[in-house]
Amino acid sequence: MLYDNILVPYDGSESARAALAEAVRYAREDPGAALRIIQIIDTEQLVIERLEKEGRNTTDELSSVLLHAHYDEAVNEADAALHKQIDRMLKGLMNEITIELLEETVPGEQIVAYAEEHACDLIIMGSRGLGALRGMLGSVSSHVLRQAKAPVLVVKQRAEG
């Protein structure tokens, strides 16, 4: 077993999907390797976007109450969306798989800390991200490359054509 505990930061971007596909390839080659997939979310931004879609004003005094009231729904929706995106890619894997949503602090630092806390011995991540659920990768990948104790495999988005 080359790697026991593989971490994949995921944000739904093409680059992150390519990284997850690479991690799945590693996992298929070694059914004893655990696969940890994390998505770092900006929960406040998720709630604001949800309220704006409903046509609600998010700038008044009531907004903090609305943000709190819709927090659980927004997190549940993000979790469901994450599973919907990746479940098909994970189909048939016999490995131990952990999928977690983490609230944003500083994404690069959070990825490095998560990897250390969970004894991840390989981090596989995309080279660029989407930008806010969406802004997790890109400059973040260079931070992780510099700071992580574990090896980091940065996967480029596949060229079209």
mmCIF file of C-alpha atoms in Angstrom, residues 50-117:
data_model
loop_
_atom_site.group_PDB
_atom_site.id
_atom_site.type_symbol
_atom_site.label_atom_id
_atom_site.label_comp_id
_atom_site.label_asym_id
_atom_site.label_seq_id
_atom_site.Cartn_x
_atom_site.Cartn_y
_atom_site.Cartn_z
ATOM 1 C CA ARG A 50 -30.209 31.466 -1.778
ATOM 2 C CA LEU A 51 -32.061 34.475 -0.346
ATOM 3 C CA GLU A 52 -31.325 36.570 -3.427
ATOM 4 C CA LYS A 53 -32.755 33.816 -5.647
ATOM 5 C CA GLU A 54 -35.920 34.085 -3.560
ATOM 6 C CA GLY A 55 -35.944 37.854 -4.181
ATOM 7 C CA ARG A 56 -35.226 38.788 -0.570
ATOM 8 C CA ASN A 57 -33.216 41.811 0.521
ATOM 9 C CA THR A 58 -29.986 40.732 2.194
ATOM 10 C CA THR A 59 -28.711 44.167 3.187
ATOM 11 C CA ASP A 60 -31.184 45.201 5.889
ATOM 12 C CA GLU A 61 -31.117 44.522 9.634
ATOM 13 C CA LEU A 62 -33.237 41.445 9.157
ATOM 14 C CA SER A 63 -30.537 39.860 7.010
ATOM 15 C CA SER A 64 -28.591 38.408 9.950
ATOM 16 C CA VAL A 65 -31.772 36.733 11.210
ATOM 17 C CA LEU A 66 -32.495 35.421 7.701
ATOM 18 C CA LEU A 67 -28.926 34.204 7.313
ATOM 19 C CA HIS A 68 -29.167 32.256 10.551
ATOM 20 C CA ALA A 69 -32.630 30.901 9.727
ATOM 21 C CA HIS A 70 -31.533 29.605 6.313
ATOM 22 C CA TYR A 71 -28.108 28.326 7.359
ATOM 23 C CA ASP A 72 -29.077 24.662 7.841
ATOM 24 C CA GLU A 73 -31.039 24.579 4.585
ATOM 25 C CA ALA A 74 -28.126 26.068 2.642
ATOM 26 C CA VAL A 75 -25.641 23.611 4.148
ATOM 27 C CA ASN A 76 -27.975 20.668 3.463
ATOM 28 C CA GLU A 77 -28.407 21.813 -0.147
ATOM 29 C CA ALA A 78 -24.632 22.149 -0.565
ATOM 30 C CA ASP A 79 -24.124 18.668 0.904
ATOM 31 C CA ALA A 80 -26.754 17.156 -1.407
ATOM 32 C CA ALA A 81 -25.208 18.908 -4.415
ATOM 33 C CA LEU A 82 -21.759 17.608 -3.470
ATOM 34 C CA HIS A 83 -22.997 14.018 -3.204
ATOM 35 C CA LYS A 84 -24.931 14.313 -6.468
ATOM 36 C CA GLN A 85 -21.785 15.489 -8.263
ATOM 37 C CA ILE A 86 -19.418 12.839 -6.965
ATOM 38 C CA ASP A 87 -21.451 9.724 -6.150
ATOM 39 C CA ARG A 88 -21.328 8.499 -9.744
ATOM 40 C CA MET A 89 -17.527 8.841 -9.815
ATOM 41 C CA LEU A 90 -17.220 6.817 -6.605
ATOM 42 C CA LYS A 91 -19.545 4.027 -7.705
ATOM 43 C CA GLY A 92 -18.078 0.597 -7.181
ATOM 44 C CA LEU A 93 -15.195 1.702 -4.960
ATOM 45 C CA MET A 94 -14.659 -0.673 -2.066
ATOM 46 C CA ASN A 95 -12.411 1.793 -0.221
ATOM 47 C CA GLU A 96 -13.319 3.589 2.970
ATOM 48 C CA ILE A 97 -14.728 6.930 1.763
ATOM 49 C CA THR A 98 -15.336 10.048 3.858
ATOM 50 C CA ILE A 99 -17.100 13.081 2.381
ATOM 51 C CA GLU A 100 -17.209 16.270 4.443
ATOM 52 C CA LEU A 101 -18.346 19.867 4.063
ATOM 53 C CA LEU A 102 -16.168 22.314 5.961
ATOM 54 C CA GLU A 103 -16.965 25.942 6.641
ATOM 55 C CA GLU A 104 -14.546 28.352 5.074
ATOM 56 C CA THR A 105 -11.886 29.999 7.106
ATOM 57 C CA VAL A 106 -8.785 30.282 4.938
ATOM 58 C CA PRO A 107 -9.064 27.418 2.411
ATOM 59 C CA GLY A 108 -5.349 26.689 1.907
ATOM 60 C CA GLU A 109 -4.658 26.670 5.619
ATOM 61 C CA GLN A 110 -7.772 24.606 6.246
ATOM 62 C CA ILE A 111 -6.707 21.964 3.710
ATOM 63 C CA VAL A 112 -3.216 21.712 5.229
ATOM 64 C CA ALA A 113 -4.624 21.510 8.779
ATOM 65 C CA TYR A 114 -7.208 18.895 7.760
ATOM 66 C CA ALA A 115 -4.506 16.782 6.093
ATOM 67 C CA GLU A 116 -2.365 16.888 9.227
ATOM 68 C CA GLU A 117 -5.265 16.307 11.621
#
